CSV table of C-alpha atoms in Angstrom, one decimal:
chain,number,residue,atom,x,y,z
A,1,MET,CA,-107.2,66.2,46.4
A,2,SER,CA,-107.5,63.6,49.5
A,3,ALA,CA,-104.4,62.3,51.2
A,4,SER,CA,-105.2,58.9,50.4
A,5,PHE,CA,-104.4,59.8,47.2
A,6,ALA,CA,-101.8,62.0,47.2
A,7,THR,CA,-98.3,61.5,45.4
A,8,VAL,CA,-95.2,61.2,47.5
A,9,GLN,CA,-92.1,63.2,45.9
A,10,PRO,CA,-89.3,61.6,47.3
A,11,SER,CA,-86.7,64.4,48.8
A,12,VAL,CA,-83.7,66.3,46.5
A,13,ARG,CA,-81.0,63.8,48.5
A,14,ALA,CA,-83.2,60.4,48.2
A,15,ARG,CA,-83.6,61.7,44.1
A,16,ALA,CA,-79.7,62.2,44.1
A,17,THR,CA,-79.4,58.3,46.3
A,18,LEU,CA,-81.2,56.9,43.2
A,19,ARG,CA,-79.4,58.5,40.4
A,20,SER,CA,-76.0,57.5,42.0
A,21,ARG,CA,-77.1,53.6,42.7
A,22,ALA,CA,-78.7,53.5,38.9
A,23,ARG,CA,-75.1,55.0,37.8
A,24,ARG,CA,-73.5,52.0,39.8
A,25,ALA,CA,-75.6,49.6,38.2
A,26,ASP,CA,-75.4,50.7,35.2
A,27,ARG,CA,-71.1,50.6,35.1
A,28,SER,CA,-71.2,46.8,36.6
A,29,SER,CA,-73.4,45.7,33.5
A,30,ILE,CA,-70.4,46.8,31.3
A,31,VAL,CA,-68.1,43.6,30.4
A,32,VAL,CA,-64.5,44.7,29.3
A,33,ARG,CA,-62.8,42.3,27.2
A,34,ALA,CA,-59.3,42.0,27.8
A,35,GLY,CA,-57.7,40.7,24.3
A,36,SER,CA,-56.9,36.6,24.2
A,37,ALA,CA,-54.1,34.5,22.4
A,38,ALA,CA,-55.4,31.1,21.9
A,39,GLN,CA,-54.0,28.1,20.9
A,40,GLN,CA,-55.8,26.3,18.2
A,41,LYS,CA,-56.6,23.7,15.2
A,42,GLY,CA,-56.9,25.0,12.3
A,43,LEU,CA,-56.9,23.7,8.6
A,44,GLY,CA,-55.5,20.7,7.9
A,45,ASP,CA,-55.3,19.9,11.8
A,46,LEU,CA,-52.4,22.2,11.9
A,47,ASP,CA,-51.4,24.3,15.1
A,48,THR,CA,-52.3,27.8,15.2
A,49,VAL,CA,-52.7,31.1,17.6
A,50,LYS,CA,-55.8,33.3,17.1
A,51,LEU,CA,-54.8,36.3,18.4
A,52,THR,CA,-58.5,38.8,19.6
A,53,ALA,CA,-58.1,42.2,20.4
A,54,ALA,CA,-60.6,43.8,22.8
A,55,ASP,CA,-61.5,46.3,20.3
A,56,GLY,CA,-62.8,42.5,18.0
A,57,SER,CA,-59.5,42.7,15.5
A,58,THR,CA,-58.4,39.2,14.7
A,59,ALA,CA,-55.1,37.7,13.7
A,60,ASP,CA,-54.6,33.9,13.2
A,61,VAL,CA,-51.1,32.6,13.0
A,62,TYR,CA,-49.6,28.8,11.6
A,63,LEU,CA,-47.0,27.6,13.5
A,64,PHE,CA,-46.2,25.6,9.8
A,65,GLY,CA,-44.2,27.9,8.2
A,66,GLY,CA,-44.6,30.8,11.0
A,67,VAL,CA,-47.1,32.3,8.5
A,68,VAL,CA,-49.9,35.0,9.5
A,69,THR,CA,-53.1,34.0,7.4
A,70,SER,CA,-55.4,36.3,8.6
A,71,PHE,CA,-55.9,40.0,9.8
A,72,LYS,CA,-59.3,41.4,10.2
A,73,PRO,CA,-59.2,45.0,11.8
A,74,LYS,CA,-62.4,45.9,13.8
A,75,GLY,CA,-66.0,45.2,11.8
A,76,GLY,CA,-63.6,44.8,8.4
A,77,ASP,CA,-63.2,41.9,6.0
A,78,ASP,CA,-59.7,40.1,6.2
A,79,VAL,CA,-56.5,42.6,5.0
A,80,LEU,CA,-54.5,39.3,3.9
A,81,TYR,CA,-55.2,36.9,0.7
A,82,VAL,CA,-54.7,33.4,1.1
A,83,ARG,CA,-54.8,31.2,-2.7
A,84,PRO,CA,-57.4,28.9,-3.2
A,85,ASP,CA,-54.9,26.6,-4.1
A,86,ALA,CA,-53.1,26.7,-0.6
A,87,LYS,CA,-52.0,23.6,1.0
A,88,PHE,CA,-52.5,23.1,4.8
A,89,ASP,CA,-51.1,19.7,4.8
A,90,LYS,CA,-47.2,20.6,4.6
A,91,SER,CA,-46.7,19.1,1.5
A,92,LYS,CA,-45.7,22.9,0.4
A,93,PRO,CA,-45.2,26.1,2.0
A,94,ILE,CA,-48.9,27.9,2.5
A,95,SER,CA,-49.4,30.3,-0.2
A,96,GLY,CA,-50.8,33.5,1.2
A,97,GLY,CA,-50.7,35.6,4.0
A,98,LEU,CA,-47.6,36.9,5.7
A,99,PRO,CA,-44.9,33.9,4.8
A,100,HIS,CA,-41.4,34.0,5.3
A,101,CYS,CA,-38.7,34.1,2.8
A,102,TRP,CA,-35.9,33.6,4.9
A,103,PRO,CA,-32.6,32.9,4.7
A,104,GLN,CA,-32.8,33.7,0.9
A,105,PHE,CA,-35.0,35.8,-0.8
A,106,GLY,CA,-35.9,34.6,-4.7
A,107,PRO,CA,-33.8,32.1,-6.5
A,108,GLY,CA,-29.7,31.5,-5.3
A,109,ALA,CA,-27.7,29.1,-3.5
A,110,ILE,CA,-30.7,27.3,-1.8
A,111,GLN,CA,-34.0,26.5,-2.5
A,112,VAL,CA,-36.2,29.4,-3.8
A,113,HIS,CA,-37.3,31.8,-0.8
A,114,GLY,CA,-35.5,29.6,1.9
A,115,PHE,CA,-37.3,27.2,4.0
A,116,ALA,CA,-38.7,29.1,6.8
A,117,ARG,CA,-41.7,29.1,5.2
A,118,ASN,CA,-41.4,24.8,4.5
A,119,VAL,CA,-40.9,23.7,8.4
A,120,ASP,CA,-42.3,24.0,12.1
A,121,TRP,CA,-41.6,26.4,13.9
A,122,THR,CA,-42.1,26.6,17.7
A,123,LEU,CA,-44.1,28.4,19.9
A,124,VAL,CA,-42.3,29.9,22.7
A,125,SER,CA,-45.3,32.0,24.6
A,126,THR,CA,-48.6,33.4,24.4
A,127,THR,CA,-49.8,36.7,25.8
A,128,ASP,CA,-53.7,38.0,26.5
A,129,GLY,CA,-54.4,41.7,27.6
A,130,ASP,CA,-54.8,45.1,25.6
A,131,GLU,CA,-52.1,43.9,23.1
A,132,PRO,CA,-52.3,40.1,22.3
A,133,SER,CA,-49.7,38.7,20.8
A,134,MET,CA,-47.6,35.4,20.4
A,135,THR,CA,-44.0,34.3,19.9
A,136,MET,CA,-42.8,31.7,17.8
A,137,GLU,CA,-39.0,30.7,17.4
A,138,LEU,CA,-37.3,28.6,14.0
A,139,THR,CA,-33.5,27.2,15.1
A,140,PRO,CA,-31.4,24.8,12.8
A,141,ASN,CA,-32.7,20.8,12.2
A,142,ASP,CA,-31.5,18.2,9.6
A,143,TYR,CA,-33.9,19.9,7.2
A,144,THR,CA,-32.3,23.1,7.6
A,145,LYS,CA,-28.8,22.2,7.8
A,146,ALA,CA,-28.4,20.3,4.7
A,147,MET,CA,-29.0,23.5,3.0
A,148,TRP,CA,-27.9,26.1,5.4
A,149,ASP,CA,-25.2,25.0,7.7
A,150,LYS,CA,-25.3,28.3,10.3
A,151,ASP,CA,-26.1,27.9,13.6
A,152,PHE,CA,-29.2,30.2,13.9
A,153,LYS,CA,-32.2,31.5,15.9
A,154,VAL,CA,-35.2,33.3,14.3
A,155,THR,CA,-37.8,34.6,16.7
A,156,GLU,CA,-41.3,36.1,15.5
A,157,THR,CA,-43.6,38.2,18.0
A,158,VAL,CA,-46.9,38.8,16.0
A,159,THR,CA,-48.9,41.2,18.2
A,160,LEU,CA,-52.7,42.9,17.7
A,161,LYS,CA,-52.4,46.8,18.9
A,162,GLY,CA,-54.2,49.6,18.1
A,163,GLY,CA,-56.2,48.0,15.5
A,164,ALA,CA,-53.0,46.7,13.5
A,165,LEU,CA,-51.1,43.8,13.2
A,166,GLU,CA,-47.4,44.0,14.2
A,167,ALA,CA,-45.0,41.2,13.1
A,168,LYS,CA,-41.5,41.3,14.6
A,169,LEU,CA,-38.9,39.4,13.0
A,170,VAL,CA,-35.3,39.0,15.2
A,171,VAL,CA,-32.4,37.2,13.6
A,172,GLU,CA,-29.8,35.7,16.2
A,173,ASN,CA,-26.2,34.7,15.3
A,174,LYS,CA,-25.6,32.3,17.7
A,175,GLY,CA,-22.0,30.7,15.6
A,176,LYS,CA,-18.9,31.5,15.8
A,177,GLU,CA,-18.3,33.0,12.3
A,178,ALA,CA,-20.6,35.9,10.7
A,179,PHE,CA,-22.8,35.0,7.9
A,180,ASP,CA,-25.6,36.9,5.9
A,181,PHE,CA,-28.8,36.5,4.7
A,182,THR,CA,-31.7,38.3,2.8
A,183,GLY,CA,-35.3,37.8,3.4
A,184,SER,CA,-38.7,39.1,3.2
A,185,PHE,CA,-42.4,39.2,4.6
A,186,HIS,CA,-43.6,38.1,1.4
A,187,THR,CA,-46.8,39.9,2.2
A,188,TYR,CA,-50.2,38.8,0.4
A,189,LEU,CA,-53.0,41.7,0.3
A,190,SER,CA,-56.7,41.5,-0.4
A,191,ALA,CA,-57.2,43.6,-3.4
A,192,ASP,CA,-59.4,44.4,-7.0
A,193,ILE,CA,-55.7,44.2,-9.0
A,194,ASN,CA,-57.4,46.3,-11.7
A,195,ALA,CA,-58.3,49.1,-9.2
A,196,ALA,CA,-55.0,48.7,-6.9
A,197,ALA,CA,-52.6,50.9,-6.7
A,198,VAL,CA,-49.3,51.1,-4.6
A,199,GLY,CA,-48.3,54.6,-3.5
A,200,GLY,CA,-44.9,56.1,-1.6
A,201,LEU,CA,-42.6,54.9,-4.2
A,202,ASN,CA,-42.5,57.8,-6.4
A,203,GLY,CA,-39.0,58.9,-7.1
A,204,CYS,CA,-37.5,55.8,-6.0
A,205,LYS,CA,-35.0,53.4,-7.8
A,206,THR,CA,-36.4,50.2,-8.9
A,207,LEU,CA,-35.2,46.7,-10.8
A,208,ASP,CA,-37.6,45.1,-13.0
A,209,ARG,CA,-36.7,41.6,-11.9
A,210,LEU,CA,-38.3,40.2,-15.5
A,211,ALA,CA,-37.2,42.8,-17.9
A,212,GLU,CA,-33.8,42.8,-16.0
A,213,LYS,CA,-34.5,46.7,-16.6
A,214,GLU,CA,-33.6,49.4,-13.8
A,215,SER,CA,-35.7,52.2,-13.3
A,216,THR,CA,-37.4,55.4,-11.5
A,217,VAL,CA,-40.8,55.3,-10.6
A,218,SER,CA,-43.0,58.2,-11.5
A,219,GLY,CA,-46.4,58.4,-9.5
A,220,ASP,CA,-48.1,55.5,-8.0
A,221,VAL,CA,-47.4,51.5,-9.1
A,222,LYS,CA,-50.1,50.2,-10.9
A,223,PHE,CA,-50.9,46.9,-12.0
A,224,GLN,CA,-51.5,46.4,-16.2
A,225,GLY,CA,-49.3,43.2,-16.2
A,226,PRO,CA,-47.0,40.9,-14.3
A,227,ILE,CA,-44.6,42.9,-11.7
A,228,ASP,CA,-41.6,41.5,-9.9
A,229,SER,CA,-40.1,44.7,-8.9
A,230,VAL,CA,-37.5,45.6,-6.5
A,231,TYR,CA,-37.3,49.1,-5.0
A,232,TYR,CA,-34.6,51.1,-3.3
A,233,GLY,CA,-34.7,53.8,-1.0
A,234,VAL,CA,-37.8,53.0,0.4
A,235,PRO,CA,-39.8,55.7,2.7
A,236,GLU,CA,-40.7,54.1,6.4
A,237,THR,CA,-44.6,53.9,5.2
A,238,LEU,CA,-46.1,52.6,1.7
A,239,THR,CA,-49.8,52.4,1.2
A,240,LEU,CA,-51.8,49.8,-1.0
A,241,ALA,CA,-55.2,51.3,-2.1
A,242,THR,CA,-57.4,47.8,-2.9
A,243,GLY,CA,-60.7,49.1,-4.4
A,244,LYS,CA,-62.0,49.3,-1.3
A,245,ARG,CA,-59.9,50.6,1.1
A,246,THR,CA,-56.7,51.8,1.7
A,247,VAL,CA,-53.6,49.6,3.4
A,248,SER,CA,-50.7,51.1,5.3
A,249,ILE,CA,-47.2,48.8,5.4
A,250,LYS,CA,-45.2,50.1,7.5
A,251,SER,CA,-41.8,48.5,7.4
A,252,SER,CA,-38.7,49.1,9.6
A,253,LYS,CA,-35.8,50.7,8.3
A,254,THR,CA,-33.9,47.3,8.8
A,255,TRP,CA,-36.2,46.4,5.9
A,256,THR,CA,-34.0,48.2,3.3
A,257,GLU,CA,-36.1,47.7,0.2
A,258,ALA,CA,-39.7,46.5,-0.8
A,259,VAL,CA,-41.0,44.5,-3.5
A,260,VAL,CA,-44.1,44.2,-5.5
A,261,TRP,CA,-45.3,41.5,-7.4
A,262,THR,CA,-48.2,40.1,-9.1
A,263,PRO,CA,-48.2,37.1,-10.9
A,264,TRP,CA,-51.0,38.3,-13.4
A,265,THR,CA,-52.3,35.6,-15.8
A,266,ASP,CA,-50.2,32.9,-14.7
A,267,MET,CA,-52.6,32.6,-11.4
A,268,GLU,CA,-55.7,32.9,-13.9
A,269,ALA,CA,-58.0,31.5,-11.1
A,270,CYS,CA,-56.8,34.4,-8.8
A,271,TYR,CA,-54.8,36.9,-9.4
A,272,LYS,CA,-57.3,39.2,-9.9
A,273,GLU,CA,-58.1,39.2,-6.2
A,274,PHE,CA,-54.3,40.1,-4.4
A,275,ALA,CA,-51.4,42.2,-4.9
A,276,CYS,CA,-48.3,41.4,-2.7
A,277,VAL,CA,-46.1,44.6,-1.2
A,278,GLU,CA,-43.4,42.9,0.7
A,279,SER,CA,-41.1,44.3,3.5
A,280,ALA,CA,-37.5,42.9,2.2
A,281,ALA,CA,-34.1,42.8,2.9
A,282,VAL,CA,-32.7,42.2,-0.8
A,283,THR,CA,-29.6,43.4,-0.2
A,284,PRO,CA,-27.4,41.0,2.1
A,285,VAL,CA,-27.6,41.4,6.0
A,286,VAL,CA,-24.6,40.1,7.9
A,287,VAL,CA,-24.8,39.1,11.3
A,288,ALA,CA,-21.7,38.8,13.2
A,289,PRO,CA,-21.1,36.1,15.5
A,290,GLY,CA,-23.4,36.3,18.5
A,291,GLY,CA,-25.2,39.6,17.0
A,292,SER,CA,-28.6,40.4,15.7
A,293,TRP,CA,-30.8,42.0,13.2
A,294,THR,CA,-34.3,43.3,14.5
A,295,ALA,CA,-37.1,44.6,11.4
A,296,THR,CA,-40.8,45.0,12.1
A,297,THR,CA,-43.7,45.2,9.7
A,298,THR,CA,-47.0,47.0,10.7
A,299,ILE,CA,-50.0,46.7,8.9
A,300,SER,CA,-53.2,48.7,8.8
A,301,ALA,CA,-56.6,49.2,7.5
């Protein structure tokens, strides 16, 4: 073959240089996306914060009621459920997601489930990065003082971390006298009610609030009618088999009880689509002057 048609082969050193340049080019084309916390307007033009993690998981938090209304893990459907009759006009609490029952769980001296879900919370901060988060707080106002004249500050930090949603609640006593409260995260979870089952409660004592009857749980809790039950001596982690996946609800020990609730046919339009598995403090919590109480709920699927 003549020299003019010969193929010129690069040297070993030249080939190594080309490979090195190609690797650098490949790395330079990779976009590392950090998580973010963005203030937005939600339904009803209400103020919200949207958390987006680097893995693509998201959460939506409404400042009215301080409620997380959505948590979507990477590539998944919403773990939380918002009822179709939910109002986003401040006329009533937002029905669904991760709403507050505070400073009273259930009926009692003040309105059912307290006032924290009925009022605007104040946005304190947002944090971008690997674990995007937002922090909001609730302090006394004329509306709360009319029902519960205590000097308090409640802070909630919502974080996306490790593919999970973490909600951390801190209650501080800013007054000169001790106060007590009860409360819960009234967690609505998307589920096929006919296939749903709560795991982790086997052997726990329970109070059926509908039948006013105490008993001991045997096996998983399944949904065959209305349930409004408190469970005592609960483990750190409960699960909800939804018919599509298994959701984990991990509660700090400061949530001393758990609550399972379904309205059944009292909410004919939607009861088949969700179940509530709640981190709760049904036994009153006493906070001394200058003291605080902290509780955390982590949801993953």
